[in-house]
Amino acid sequence: MKTDWRYGADHFEQELLDYDIYSNWGNWCSGAGMTGGRLNRFNIVKQSKDYDQNGDYVRCWLPELNDVPN
């Protein structure tokens, strides 16, 4: 793309509701290949099972899921 990765990081900084500077800029920097070649690929299902077993975080941002059982 030949576009500076900081444009993407800046855009997401303005748009994300749960913005975290270290996650956002760190991931954009990594995705641009500036951290030694390691690119993390997250498994969303595994992440939710590891860190949000009851779905509390997801339900916070998606209240329409409040009545969905765990």
C-alpha positions as a printed NumPy array, in Angstrom:
array([[  0.   ,   0.   ,   0.   ],
       [  2.954,   2.289,   0.584],
       [  0.98 ,   4.211,   3.195],
       [  2.39 ,   5.221,   6.552],
       [  0.944,   2.869,   9.203],
       [  0.428,   5.821,  11.539],
       [ -2.506,   7.01 ,   9.396],
       [ -4.342,   3.777,  10.205],
       [ -3.446,   3.973,  13.884],
       [ -4.645,   7.567,  14.049],
       [ -7.924,   6.698,  12.307],
       [ -8.658,   3.848,  14.735],
       [ -7.752,   6.109,  17.658],
       [-10.61 ,   8.391,  16.619],
       [-13.146,   5.615,  15.907],
       [-12.762,   2.897,  18.547],
       [-15.046,   3.017,  21.576],
       [-12.733,   0.858,  23.699],
       [ -9.538,   2.516,  22.47 ],
       [ -6.265,   1.622,  24.156],
       [ -3.186,   3.493,  22.942],
       [ -0.756,   0.624,  23.531],
       [ -2.855,  -2.033,  21.841],
       [ -3.781,   0.166,  18.889],
       [ -0.434,   1.731,  18.056],
       [  1.514,  -1.392,  19.018],
       [ -0.575,  -3.591,  16.737],
       [ -0.376,  -1.154,  13.833],
       [  3.388,  -0.923,  14.287],
       [  3.649,  -4.722,  14.402],
       [  1.397,  -5.128,  11.371],
       [  3.69 ,  -2.776,   9.461],
       [  6.586,  -5.146,  10.178],
       [  8.469,  -2.808,  12.492],
       [  8.775,  -5.185,  15.466],
       [ 11.069,  -7.851,  14.103],
       [  8.668,  -9.73 ,  11.863],
       [  6.318, -11.284,  14.431],
       [  2.657, -10.69 ,  13.6  ],
       [  0.097, -11.747,  16.184],
       [ -3.061, -13.373,  14.943],
       [ -5.799, -13.488,  17.537],
       [ -8.407, -16.2  ,  17.802],
       [-11.502, -14.293,  18.935],
       [-13.281, -17.39 ,  20.252],
       [-10.225, -18.408,  22.322],
       [ -9.769, -14.848,  23.612],
       [-13.392, -14.674,  24.75 ],
       [-13.154, -18.068,  26.478],
       [ -9.909, -17.044,  28.216],
       [-10.853, -13.506,  29.254],
       [-14.657, -13.12 ,  29.112],
       [-16.115, -16.508,  29.999],
       [-19.482, -15.088,  31.053],
       [-19.694, -12.616,  28.168],
       [-19.796,  -9.558,  30.453],
       [-17.549,  -7.426,  28.227],
       [-19.369,  -8.396,  25.047],
       [-22.756,  -7.693,  26.629],
       [-21.519,  -4.28 ,  27.75 ],
       [-21.029,  -3.262,  24.106],
       [-23.822,  -5.407,  22.606],
       [-26.752,  -5.057,  24.99 ],
       [-28.996,  -6.893,  22.526],
       [-27.173, -10.055,  23.691],
       [-28.23 ,  -9.615,  27.34 ],
       [-30.832, -12.381,  27.104],
       [-28.571, -14.864,  25.275],
       [-27.488, -17.651,  27.656],
       [-23.789, -18.302,  28.315]])
